[in-house]
CSV table of N, CA, C and O in Angstrom, one decimal:
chain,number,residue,atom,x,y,z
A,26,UNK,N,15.1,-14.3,-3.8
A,26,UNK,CA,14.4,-13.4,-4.7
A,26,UNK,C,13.8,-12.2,-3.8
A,26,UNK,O,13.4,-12.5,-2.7
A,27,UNK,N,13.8,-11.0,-4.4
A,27,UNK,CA,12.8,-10.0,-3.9
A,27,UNK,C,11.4,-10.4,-2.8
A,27,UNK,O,10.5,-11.2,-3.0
A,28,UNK,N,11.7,-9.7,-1.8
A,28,UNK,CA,10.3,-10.6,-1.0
A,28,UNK,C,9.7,-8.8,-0.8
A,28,UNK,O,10.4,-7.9,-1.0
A,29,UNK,N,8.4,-8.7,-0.4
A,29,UNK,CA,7.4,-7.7,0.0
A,29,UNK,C,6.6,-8.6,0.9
A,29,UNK,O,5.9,-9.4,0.4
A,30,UNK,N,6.6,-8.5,2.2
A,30,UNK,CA,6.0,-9.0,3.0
A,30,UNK,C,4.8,-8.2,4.3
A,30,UNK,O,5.1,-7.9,5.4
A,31,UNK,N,3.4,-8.0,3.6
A,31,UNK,CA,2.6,-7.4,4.3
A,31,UNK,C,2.5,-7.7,6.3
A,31,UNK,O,2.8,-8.7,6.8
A,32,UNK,N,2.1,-6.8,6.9
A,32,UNK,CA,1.1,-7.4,8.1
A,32,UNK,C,0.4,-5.5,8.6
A,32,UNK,O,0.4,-4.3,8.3
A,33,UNK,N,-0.1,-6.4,9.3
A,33,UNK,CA,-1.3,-5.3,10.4
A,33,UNK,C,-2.6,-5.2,10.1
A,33,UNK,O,-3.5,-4.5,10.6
A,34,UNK,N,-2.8,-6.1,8.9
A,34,UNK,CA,-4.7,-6.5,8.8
A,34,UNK,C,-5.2,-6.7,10.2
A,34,UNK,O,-4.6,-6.6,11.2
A,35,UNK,N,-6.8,-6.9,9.9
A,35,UNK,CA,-7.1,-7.5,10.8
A,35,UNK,C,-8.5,-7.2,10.7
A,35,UNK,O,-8.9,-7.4,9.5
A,36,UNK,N,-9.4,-6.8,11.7
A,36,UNK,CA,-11.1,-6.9,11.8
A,36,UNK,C,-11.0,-5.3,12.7
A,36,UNK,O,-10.3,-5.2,13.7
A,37,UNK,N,-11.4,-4.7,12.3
A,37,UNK,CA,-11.5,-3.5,13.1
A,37,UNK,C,-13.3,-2.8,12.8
A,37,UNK,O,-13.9,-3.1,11.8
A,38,UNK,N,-13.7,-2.0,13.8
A,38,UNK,CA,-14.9,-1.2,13.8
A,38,UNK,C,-15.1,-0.1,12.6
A,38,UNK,O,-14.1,0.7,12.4
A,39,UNK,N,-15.9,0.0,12.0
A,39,UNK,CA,-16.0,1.6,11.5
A,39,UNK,C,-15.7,2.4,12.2
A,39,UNK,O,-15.9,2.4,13.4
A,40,UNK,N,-15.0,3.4,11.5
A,40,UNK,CA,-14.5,4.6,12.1
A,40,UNK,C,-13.2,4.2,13.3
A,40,UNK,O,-13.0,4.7,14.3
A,41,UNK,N,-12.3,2.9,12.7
A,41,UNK,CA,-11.3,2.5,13.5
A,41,UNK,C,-10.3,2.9,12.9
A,41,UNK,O,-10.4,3.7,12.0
A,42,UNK,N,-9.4,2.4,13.1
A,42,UNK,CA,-8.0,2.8,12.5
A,42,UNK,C,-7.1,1.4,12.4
A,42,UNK,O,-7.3,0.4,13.1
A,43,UNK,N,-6.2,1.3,11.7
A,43,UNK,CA,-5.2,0.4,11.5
A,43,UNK,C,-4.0,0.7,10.5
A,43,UNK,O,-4.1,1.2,9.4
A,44,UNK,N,-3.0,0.3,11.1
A,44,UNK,CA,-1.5,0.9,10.4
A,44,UNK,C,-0.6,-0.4,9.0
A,44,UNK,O,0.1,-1.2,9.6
A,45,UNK,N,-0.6,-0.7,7.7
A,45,UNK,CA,-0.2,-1.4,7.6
A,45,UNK,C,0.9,-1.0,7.3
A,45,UNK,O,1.3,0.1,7.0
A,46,UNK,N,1.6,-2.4,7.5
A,46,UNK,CA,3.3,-2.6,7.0
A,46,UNK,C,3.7,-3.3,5.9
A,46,UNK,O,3.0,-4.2,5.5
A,47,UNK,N,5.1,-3.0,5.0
A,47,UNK,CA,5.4,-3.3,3.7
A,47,UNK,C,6.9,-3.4,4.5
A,47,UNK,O,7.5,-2.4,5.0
A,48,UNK,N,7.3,-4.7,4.4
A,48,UNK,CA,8.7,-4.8,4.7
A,48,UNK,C,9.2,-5.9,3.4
A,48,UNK,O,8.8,-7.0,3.0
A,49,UNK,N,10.5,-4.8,2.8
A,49,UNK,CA,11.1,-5.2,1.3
A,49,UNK,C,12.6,-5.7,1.6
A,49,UNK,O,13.2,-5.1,2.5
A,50,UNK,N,13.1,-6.7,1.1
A,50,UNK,CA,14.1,-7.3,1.3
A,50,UNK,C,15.1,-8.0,-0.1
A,50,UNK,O,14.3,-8.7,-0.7
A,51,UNK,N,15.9,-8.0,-0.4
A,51,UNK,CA,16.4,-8.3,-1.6
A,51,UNK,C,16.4,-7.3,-3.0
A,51,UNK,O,16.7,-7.6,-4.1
A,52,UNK,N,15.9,-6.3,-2.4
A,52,UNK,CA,16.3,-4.9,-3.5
A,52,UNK,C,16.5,-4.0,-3.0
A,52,UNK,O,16.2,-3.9,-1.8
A,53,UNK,N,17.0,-3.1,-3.8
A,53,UNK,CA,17.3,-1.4,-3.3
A,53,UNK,C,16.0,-0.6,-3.0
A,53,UNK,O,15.4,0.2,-3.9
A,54,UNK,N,15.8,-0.8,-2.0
A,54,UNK,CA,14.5,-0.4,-1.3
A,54,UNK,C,14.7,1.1,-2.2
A,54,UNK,O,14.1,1.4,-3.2
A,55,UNK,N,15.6,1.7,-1.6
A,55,UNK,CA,15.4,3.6,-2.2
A,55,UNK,C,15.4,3.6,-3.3
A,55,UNK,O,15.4,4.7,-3.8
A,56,UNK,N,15.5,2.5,-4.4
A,56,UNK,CA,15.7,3.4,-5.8
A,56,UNK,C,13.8,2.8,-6.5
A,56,UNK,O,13.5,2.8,-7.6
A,57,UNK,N,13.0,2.5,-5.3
A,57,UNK,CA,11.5,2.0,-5.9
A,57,UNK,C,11.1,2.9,-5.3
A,57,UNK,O,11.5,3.3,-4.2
A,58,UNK,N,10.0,3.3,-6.0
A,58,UNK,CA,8.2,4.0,-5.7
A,58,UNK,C,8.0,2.9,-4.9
A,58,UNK,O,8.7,1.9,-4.9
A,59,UNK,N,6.6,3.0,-3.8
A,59,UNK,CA,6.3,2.0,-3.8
A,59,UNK,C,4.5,2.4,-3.5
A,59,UNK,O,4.1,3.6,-3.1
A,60,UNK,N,3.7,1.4,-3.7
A,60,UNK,CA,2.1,1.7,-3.8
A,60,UNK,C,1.5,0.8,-2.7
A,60,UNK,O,2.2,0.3,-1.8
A,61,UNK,N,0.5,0.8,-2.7
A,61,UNK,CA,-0.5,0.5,-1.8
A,61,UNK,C,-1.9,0.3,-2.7
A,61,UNK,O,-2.5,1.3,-3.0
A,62,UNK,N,-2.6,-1.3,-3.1
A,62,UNK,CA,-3.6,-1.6,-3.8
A,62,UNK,C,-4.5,-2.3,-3.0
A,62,UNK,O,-4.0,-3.0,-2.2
A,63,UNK,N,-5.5,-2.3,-3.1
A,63,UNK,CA,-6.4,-3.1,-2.9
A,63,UNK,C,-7.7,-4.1,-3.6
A,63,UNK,O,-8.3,-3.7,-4.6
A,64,UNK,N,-8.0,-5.3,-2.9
A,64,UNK,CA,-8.5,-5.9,-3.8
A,64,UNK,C,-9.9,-6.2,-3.2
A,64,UNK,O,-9.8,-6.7,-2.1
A,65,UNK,N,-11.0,-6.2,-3.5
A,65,UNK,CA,-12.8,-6.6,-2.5
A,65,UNK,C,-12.9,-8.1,-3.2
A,65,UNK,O,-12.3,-8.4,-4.3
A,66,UNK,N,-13.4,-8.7,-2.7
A,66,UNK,CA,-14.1,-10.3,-3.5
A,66,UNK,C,-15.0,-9.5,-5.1
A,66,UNK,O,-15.7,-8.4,-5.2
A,67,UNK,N,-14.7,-10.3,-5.9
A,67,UNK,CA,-15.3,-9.9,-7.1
A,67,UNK,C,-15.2,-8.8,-7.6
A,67,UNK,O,-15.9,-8.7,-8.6
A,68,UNK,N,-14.4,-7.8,-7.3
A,68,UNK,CA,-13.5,-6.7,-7.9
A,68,UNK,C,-12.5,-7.0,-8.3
A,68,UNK,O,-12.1,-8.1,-8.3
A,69,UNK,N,-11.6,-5.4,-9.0
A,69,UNK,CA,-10.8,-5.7,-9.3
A,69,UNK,C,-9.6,-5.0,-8.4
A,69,UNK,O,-9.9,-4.3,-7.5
A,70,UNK,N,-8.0,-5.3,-8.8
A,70,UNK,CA,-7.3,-4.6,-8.0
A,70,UNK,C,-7.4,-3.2,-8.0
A,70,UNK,O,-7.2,-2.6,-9.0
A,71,UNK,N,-7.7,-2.6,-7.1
A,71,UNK,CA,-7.5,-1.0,-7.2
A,71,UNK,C,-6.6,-0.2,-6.8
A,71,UNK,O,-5.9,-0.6,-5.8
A,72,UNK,N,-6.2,1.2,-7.4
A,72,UNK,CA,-5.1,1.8,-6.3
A,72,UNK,C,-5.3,2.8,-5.2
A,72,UNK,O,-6.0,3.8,-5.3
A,73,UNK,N,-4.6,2.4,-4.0
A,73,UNK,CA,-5.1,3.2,-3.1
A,73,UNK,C,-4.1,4.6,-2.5
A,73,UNK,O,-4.4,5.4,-1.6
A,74,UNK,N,-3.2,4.5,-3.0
A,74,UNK,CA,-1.7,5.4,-2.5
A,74,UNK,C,-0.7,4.9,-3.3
A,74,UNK,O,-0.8,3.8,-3.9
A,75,UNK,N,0.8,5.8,-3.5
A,75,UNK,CA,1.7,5.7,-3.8
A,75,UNK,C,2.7,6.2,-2.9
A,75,UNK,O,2.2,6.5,-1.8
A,76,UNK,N,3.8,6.5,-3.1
A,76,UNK,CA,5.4,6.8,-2.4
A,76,UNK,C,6.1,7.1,-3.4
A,76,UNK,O,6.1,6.2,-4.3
A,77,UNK,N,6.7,8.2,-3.7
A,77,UNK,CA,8.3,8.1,-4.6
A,77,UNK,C,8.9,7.5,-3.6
A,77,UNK,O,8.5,7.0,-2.6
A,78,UNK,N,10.6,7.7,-4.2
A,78,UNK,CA,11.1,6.7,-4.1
A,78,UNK,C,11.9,7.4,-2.7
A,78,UNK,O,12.6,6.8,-1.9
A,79,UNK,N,11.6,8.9,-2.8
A,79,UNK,CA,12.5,9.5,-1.6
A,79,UNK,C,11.4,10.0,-0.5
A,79,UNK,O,11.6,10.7,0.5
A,80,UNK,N,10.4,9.5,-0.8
A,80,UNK,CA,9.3,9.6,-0.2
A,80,UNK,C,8.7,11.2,0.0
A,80,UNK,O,8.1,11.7,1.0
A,81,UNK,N,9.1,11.6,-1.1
A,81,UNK,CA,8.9,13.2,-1.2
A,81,UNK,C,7.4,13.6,-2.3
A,81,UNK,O,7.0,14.6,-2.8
A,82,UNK,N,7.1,13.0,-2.4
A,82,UNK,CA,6.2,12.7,-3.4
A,82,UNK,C,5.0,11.5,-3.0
A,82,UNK,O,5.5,10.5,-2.7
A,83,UNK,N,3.3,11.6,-2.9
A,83,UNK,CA,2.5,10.8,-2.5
A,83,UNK,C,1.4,11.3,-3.4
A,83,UNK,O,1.2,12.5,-3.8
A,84,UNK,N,0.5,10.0,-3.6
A,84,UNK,CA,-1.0,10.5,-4.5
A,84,UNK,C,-1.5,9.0,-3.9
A,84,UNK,O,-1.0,8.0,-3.6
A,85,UNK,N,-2.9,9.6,-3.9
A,85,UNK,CA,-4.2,8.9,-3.0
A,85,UNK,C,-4.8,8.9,-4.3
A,85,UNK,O,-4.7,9.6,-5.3
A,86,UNK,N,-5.9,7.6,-3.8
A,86,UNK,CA,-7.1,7.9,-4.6
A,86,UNK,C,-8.5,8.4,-3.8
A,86,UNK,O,-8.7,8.5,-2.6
A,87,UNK,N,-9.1,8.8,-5.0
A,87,UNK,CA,-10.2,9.7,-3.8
A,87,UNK,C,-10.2,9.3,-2.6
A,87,UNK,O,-10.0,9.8,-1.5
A,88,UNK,N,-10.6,8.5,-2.9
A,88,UNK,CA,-11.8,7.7,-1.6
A,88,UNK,C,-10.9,7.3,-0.6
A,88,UNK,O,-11.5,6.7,0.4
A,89,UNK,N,-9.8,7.4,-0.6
A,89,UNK,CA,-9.2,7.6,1.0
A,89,UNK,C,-8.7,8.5,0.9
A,89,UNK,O,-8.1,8.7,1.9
A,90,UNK,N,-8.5,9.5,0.1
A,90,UNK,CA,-8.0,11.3,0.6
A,90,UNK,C,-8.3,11.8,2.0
A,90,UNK,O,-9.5,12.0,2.4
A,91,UNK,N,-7.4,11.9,2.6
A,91,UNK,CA,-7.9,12.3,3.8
A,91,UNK,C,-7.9,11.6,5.1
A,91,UNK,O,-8.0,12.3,6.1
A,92,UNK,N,-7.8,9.8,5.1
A,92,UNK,CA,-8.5,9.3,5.5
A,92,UNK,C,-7.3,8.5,6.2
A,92,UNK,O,-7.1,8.4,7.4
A,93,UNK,N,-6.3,8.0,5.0
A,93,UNK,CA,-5.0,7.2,4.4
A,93,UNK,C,-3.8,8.1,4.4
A,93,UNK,O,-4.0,9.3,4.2
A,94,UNK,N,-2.6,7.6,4.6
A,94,UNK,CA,-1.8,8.1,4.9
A,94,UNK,C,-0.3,7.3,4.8
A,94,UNK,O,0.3,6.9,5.8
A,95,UNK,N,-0.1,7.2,3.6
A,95,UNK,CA,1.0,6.4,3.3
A,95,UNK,C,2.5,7.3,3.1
A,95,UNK,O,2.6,8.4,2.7
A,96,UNK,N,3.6,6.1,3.8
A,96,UNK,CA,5.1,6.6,4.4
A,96,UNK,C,6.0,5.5,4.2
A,96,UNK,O,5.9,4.4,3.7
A,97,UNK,N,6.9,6.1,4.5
A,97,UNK,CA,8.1,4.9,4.3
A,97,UNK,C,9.3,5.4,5.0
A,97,UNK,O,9.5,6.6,5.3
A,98,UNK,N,10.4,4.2,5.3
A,98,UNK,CA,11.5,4.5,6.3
A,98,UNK,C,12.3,4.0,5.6
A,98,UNK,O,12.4,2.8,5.9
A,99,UNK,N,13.2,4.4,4.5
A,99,UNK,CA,14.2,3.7,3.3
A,99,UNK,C,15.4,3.0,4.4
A,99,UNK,O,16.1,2.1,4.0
A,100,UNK,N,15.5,3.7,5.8
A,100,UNK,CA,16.5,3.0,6.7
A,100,UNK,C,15.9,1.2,7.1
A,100,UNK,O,16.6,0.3,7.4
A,101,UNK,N,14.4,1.2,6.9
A,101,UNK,CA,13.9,0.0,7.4
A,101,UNK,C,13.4,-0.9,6.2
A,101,UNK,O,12.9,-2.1,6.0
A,102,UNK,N,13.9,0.3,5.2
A,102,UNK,CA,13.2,-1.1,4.0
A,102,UNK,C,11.8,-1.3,3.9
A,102,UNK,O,11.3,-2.1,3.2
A,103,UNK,N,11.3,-0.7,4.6
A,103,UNK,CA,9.3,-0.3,5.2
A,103,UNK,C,8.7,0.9,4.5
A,103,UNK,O,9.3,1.9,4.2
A,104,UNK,N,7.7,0.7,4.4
A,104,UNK,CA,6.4,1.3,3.5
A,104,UNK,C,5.4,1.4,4.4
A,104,UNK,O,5.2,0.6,5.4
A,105,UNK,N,4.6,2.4,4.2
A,105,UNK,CA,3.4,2.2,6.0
A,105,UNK,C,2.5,2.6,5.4
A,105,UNK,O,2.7,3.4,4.5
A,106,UNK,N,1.0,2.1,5.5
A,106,UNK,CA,-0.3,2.9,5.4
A,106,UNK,C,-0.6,2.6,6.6
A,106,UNK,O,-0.5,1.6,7.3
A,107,UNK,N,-1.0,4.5,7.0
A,107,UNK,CA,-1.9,4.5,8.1
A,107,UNK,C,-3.4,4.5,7.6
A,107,UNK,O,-3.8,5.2,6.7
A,108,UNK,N,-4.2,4.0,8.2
A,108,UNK,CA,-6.0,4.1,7.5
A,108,UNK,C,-6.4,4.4,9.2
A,108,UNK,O,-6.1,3.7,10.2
A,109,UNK,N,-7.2,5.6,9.1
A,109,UNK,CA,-8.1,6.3,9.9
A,109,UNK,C,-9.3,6.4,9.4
A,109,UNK,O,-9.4,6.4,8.1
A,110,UNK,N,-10.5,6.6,10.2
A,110,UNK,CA,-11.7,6.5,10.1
A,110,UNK,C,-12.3,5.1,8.5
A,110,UNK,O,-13.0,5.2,7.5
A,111,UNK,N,-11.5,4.2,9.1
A,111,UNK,CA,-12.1,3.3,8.1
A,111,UNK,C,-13.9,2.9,8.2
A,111,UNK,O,-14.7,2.9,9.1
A,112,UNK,N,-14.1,2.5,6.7
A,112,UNK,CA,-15.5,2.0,6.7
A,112,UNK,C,-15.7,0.8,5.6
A,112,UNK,O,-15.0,0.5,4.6
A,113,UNK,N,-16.6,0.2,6.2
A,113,UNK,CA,-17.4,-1.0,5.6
A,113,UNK,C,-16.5,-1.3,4.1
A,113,UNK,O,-16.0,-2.4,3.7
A,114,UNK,N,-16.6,0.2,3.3
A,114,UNK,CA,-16.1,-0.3,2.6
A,114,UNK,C,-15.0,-0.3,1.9
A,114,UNK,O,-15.0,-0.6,0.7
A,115,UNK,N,-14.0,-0.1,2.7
A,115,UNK,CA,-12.2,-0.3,3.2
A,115,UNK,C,-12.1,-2.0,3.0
A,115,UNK,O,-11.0,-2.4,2.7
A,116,UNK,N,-13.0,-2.7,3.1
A,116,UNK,CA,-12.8,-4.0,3.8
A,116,UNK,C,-12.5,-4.5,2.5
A,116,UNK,O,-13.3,-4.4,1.6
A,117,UNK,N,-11.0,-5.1,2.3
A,117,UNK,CA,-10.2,-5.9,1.2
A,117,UNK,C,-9.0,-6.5,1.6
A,117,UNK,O,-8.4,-6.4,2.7
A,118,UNK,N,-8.5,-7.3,0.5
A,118,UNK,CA,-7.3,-7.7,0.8
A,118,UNK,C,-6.4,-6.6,0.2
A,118,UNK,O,-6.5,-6.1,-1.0
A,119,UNK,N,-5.3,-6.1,1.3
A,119,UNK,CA,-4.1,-4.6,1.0
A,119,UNK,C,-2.7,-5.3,0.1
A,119,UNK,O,-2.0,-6.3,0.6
A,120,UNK,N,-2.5,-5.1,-0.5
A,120,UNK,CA,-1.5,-5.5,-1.0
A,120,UNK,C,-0.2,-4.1,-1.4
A,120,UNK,O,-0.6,-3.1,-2.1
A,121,UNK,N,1.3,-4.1,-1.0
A,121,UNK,CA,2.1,-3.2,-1.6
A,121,UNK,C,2.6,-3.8,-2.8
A,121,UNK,O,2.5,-5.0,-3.0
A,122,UNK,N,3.1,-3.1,-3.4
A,122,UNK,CA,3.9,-3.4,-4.6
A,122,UNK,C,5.0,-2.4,-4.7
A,122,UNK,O,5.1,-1.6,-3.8
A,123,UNK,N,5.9,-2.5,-5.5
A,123,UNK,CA,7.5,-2.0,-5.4
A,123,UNK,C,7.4,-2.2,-7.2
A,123,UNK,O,7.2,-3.1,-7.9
A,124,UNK,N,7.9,-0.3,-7.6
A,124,UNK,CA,7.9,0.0,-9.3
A,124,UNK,C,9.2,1.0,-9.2
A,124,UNK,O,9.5,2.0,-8.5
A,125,UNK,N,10.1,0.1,-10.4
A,125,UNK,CA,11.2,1.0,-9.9
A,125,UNK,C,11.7,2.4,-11.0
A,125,UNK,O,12.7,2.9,-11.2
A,126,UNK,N,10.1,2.6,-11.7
A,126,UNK,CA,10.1,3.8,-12.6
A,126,UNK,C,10.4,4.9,-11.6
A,126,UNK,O,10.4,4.8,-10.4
A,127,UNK,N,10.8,6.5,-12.4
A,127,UNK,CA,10.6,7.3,-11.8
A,127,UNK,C,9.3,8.1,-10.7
A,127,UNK,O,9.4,8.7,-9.7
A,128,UNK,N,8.4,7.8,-11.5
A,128,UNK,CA,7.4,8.4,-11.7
A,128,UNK,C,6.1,7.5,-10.6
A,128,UNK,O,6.5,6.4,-10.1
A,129,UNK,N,4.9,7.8,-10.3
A,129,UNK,CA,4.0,7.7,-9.3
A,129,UNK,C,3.2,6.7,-10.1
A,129,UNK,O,2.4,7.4,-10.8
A,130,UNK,N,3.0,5.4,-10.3
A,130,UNK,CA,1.7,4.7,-10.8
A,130,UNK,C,0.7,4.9,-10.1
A,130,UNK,O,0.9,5.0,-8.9
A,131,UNK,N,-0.6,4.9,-10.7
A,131,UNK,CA,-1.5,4.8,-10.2
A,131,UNK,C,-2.5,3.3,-10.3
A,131,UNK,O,-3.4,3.0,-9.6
A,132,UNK,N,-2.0,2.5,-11.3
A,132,UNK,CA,-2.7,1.5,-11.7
A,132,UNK,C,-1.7,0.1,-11.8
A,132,UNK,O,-0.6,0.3,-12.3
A,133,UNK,N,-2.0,-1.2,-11.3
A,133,UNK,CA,-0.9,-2.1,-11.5
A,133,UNK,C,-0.1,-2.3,-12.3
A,133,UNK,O,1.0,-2.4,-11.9
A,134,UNK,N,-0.3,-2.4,-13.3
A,134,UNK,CA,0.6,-2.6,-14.5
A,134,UNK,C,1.9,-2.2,-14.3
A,134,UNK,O,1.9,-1.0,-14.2
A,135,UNK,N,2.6,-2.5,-14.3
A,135,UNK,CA,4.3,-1.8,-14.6
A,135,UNK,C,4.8,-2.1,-13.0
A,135,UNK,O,6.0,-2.4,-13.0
A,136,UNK,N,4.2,-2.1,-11.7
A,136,UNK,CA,4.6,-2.7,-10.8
A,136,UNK,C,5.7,-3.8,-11.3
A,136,UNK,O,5.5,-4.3,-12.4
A,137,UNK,N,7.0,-4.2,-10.5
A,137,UNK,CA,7.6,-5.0,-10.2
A,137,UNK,C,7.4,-5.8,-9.6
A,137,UNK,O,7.4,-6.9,-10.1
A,138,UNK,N,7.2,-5.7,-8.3
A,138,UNK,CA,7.0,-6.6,-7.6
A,138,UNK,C,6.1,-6.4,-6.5
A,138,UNK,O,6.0,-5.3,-6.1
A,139,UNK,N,5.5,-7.4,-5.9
A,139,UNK,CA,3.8,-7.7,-5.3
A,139,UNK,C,4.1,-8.4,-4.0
A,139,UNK,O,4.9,-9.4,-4.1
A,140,UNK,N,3.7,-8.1,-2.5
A,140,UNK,CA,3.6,-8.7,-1.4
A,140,UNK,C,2.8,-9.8,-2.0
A,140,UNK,O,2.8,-10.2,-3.2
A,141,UNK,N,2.1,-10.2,-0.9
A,141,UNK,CA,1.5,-11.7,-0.8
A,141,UNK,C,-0.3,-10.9,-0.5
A,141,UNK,O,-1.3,-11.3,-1.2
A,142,UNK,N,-0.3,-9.7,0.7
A,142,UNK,CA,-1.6,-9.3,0.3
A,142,UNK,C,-1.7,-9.5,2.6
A,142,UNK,O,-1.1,-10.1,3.5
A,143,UNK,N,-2.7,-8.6,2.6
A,143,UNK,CA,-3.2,-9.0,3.9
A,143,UNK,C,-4.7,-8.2,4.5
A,143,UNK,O,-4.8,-7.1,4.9
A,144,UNK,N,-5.4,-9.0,4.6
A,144,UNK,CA,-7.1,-9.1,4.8
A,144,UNK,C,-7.2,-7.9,6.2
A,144,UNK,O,-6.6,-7.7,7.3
A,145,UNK,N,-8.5,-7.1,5.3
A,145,UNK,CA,-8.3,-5.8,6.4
A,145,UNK,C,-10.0,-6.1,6.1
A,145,UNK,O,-10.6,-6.2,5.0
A,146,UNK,N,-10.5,-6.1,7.5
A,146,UNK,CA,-12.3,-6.2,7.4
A,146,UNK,C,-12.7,-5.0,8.5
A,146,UNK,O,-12.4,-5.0,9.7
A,147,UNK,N,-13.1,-4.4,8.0
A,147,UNK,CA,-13.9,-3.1,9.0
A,147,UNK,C,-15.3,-3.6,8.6
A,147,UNK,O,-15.8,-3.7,7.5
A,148,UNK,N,-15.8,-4.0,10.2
A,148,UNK,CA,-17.2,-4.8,10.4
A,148,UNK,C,-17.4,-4.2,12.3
A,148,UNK,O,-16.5,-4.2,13.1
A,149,UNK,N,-18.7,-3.9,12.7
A,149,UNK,CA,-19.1,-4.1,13.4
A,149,UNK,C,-20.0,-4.9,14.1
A,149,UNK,O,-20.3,-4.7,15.3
């Protein structure tokens, strides 16, 4: 079946940086959007970036404008957030997802398909 497999969490400083990876396998990687959500303890999922599908197209949500920096390599089947100047409250579990609408979601729903998720703590 379809796998979405996160990594590059980890524990980093405020004002650190960390790159995650979305590696997709068992679909047509180019014909999905793909997003970038996150989740805090006792919140809910949020969105934090998107991709078209030719990766010509991207939308942020505020609060990493600027900061985040999401890509993809349709040769690798890979999805990337870069996060610069992270803070305190960055700190969630990152999860990508893979939507094979035309169009840029901004909210879960309509996603296809969901990594597994991977713990990013910006703590000093």
């Amino acid at each position: 079946q379809v796998q979405l497999v996160e990594s590059g969490g980890g524990l980093v400083q405020p004002g650190g940086s960390l790159r995650l990876s979305c590696a997709a396998s068992r679909l047509t990687f180019s014909s999905y959007a793909m997003g970038w959500f996150r989740q805090a303890p006792g919140k809910d999922r949020e969105f934090v970036a998107a991709i078209s599908w030719s990766g010509g197209r991207t939308h942020y949500a505020d609060s990493v404008k600027g900061r985040f920096t999401i890509s993809r390599d349709n040769a690798k089947n890979t999805v990337y957030l870069q996060m610069n100047s992270l803070k305190p409250e960055d700190t969630a579990v990152y999860y990508c997802a893979a939507d094979q609408s035309l169009g840029i979601r901004t909210t879960p729903l309509g996603y296809d398909y969901w990594g597994q998720g991977t713990q990013v703590t910006v703590s000093s």
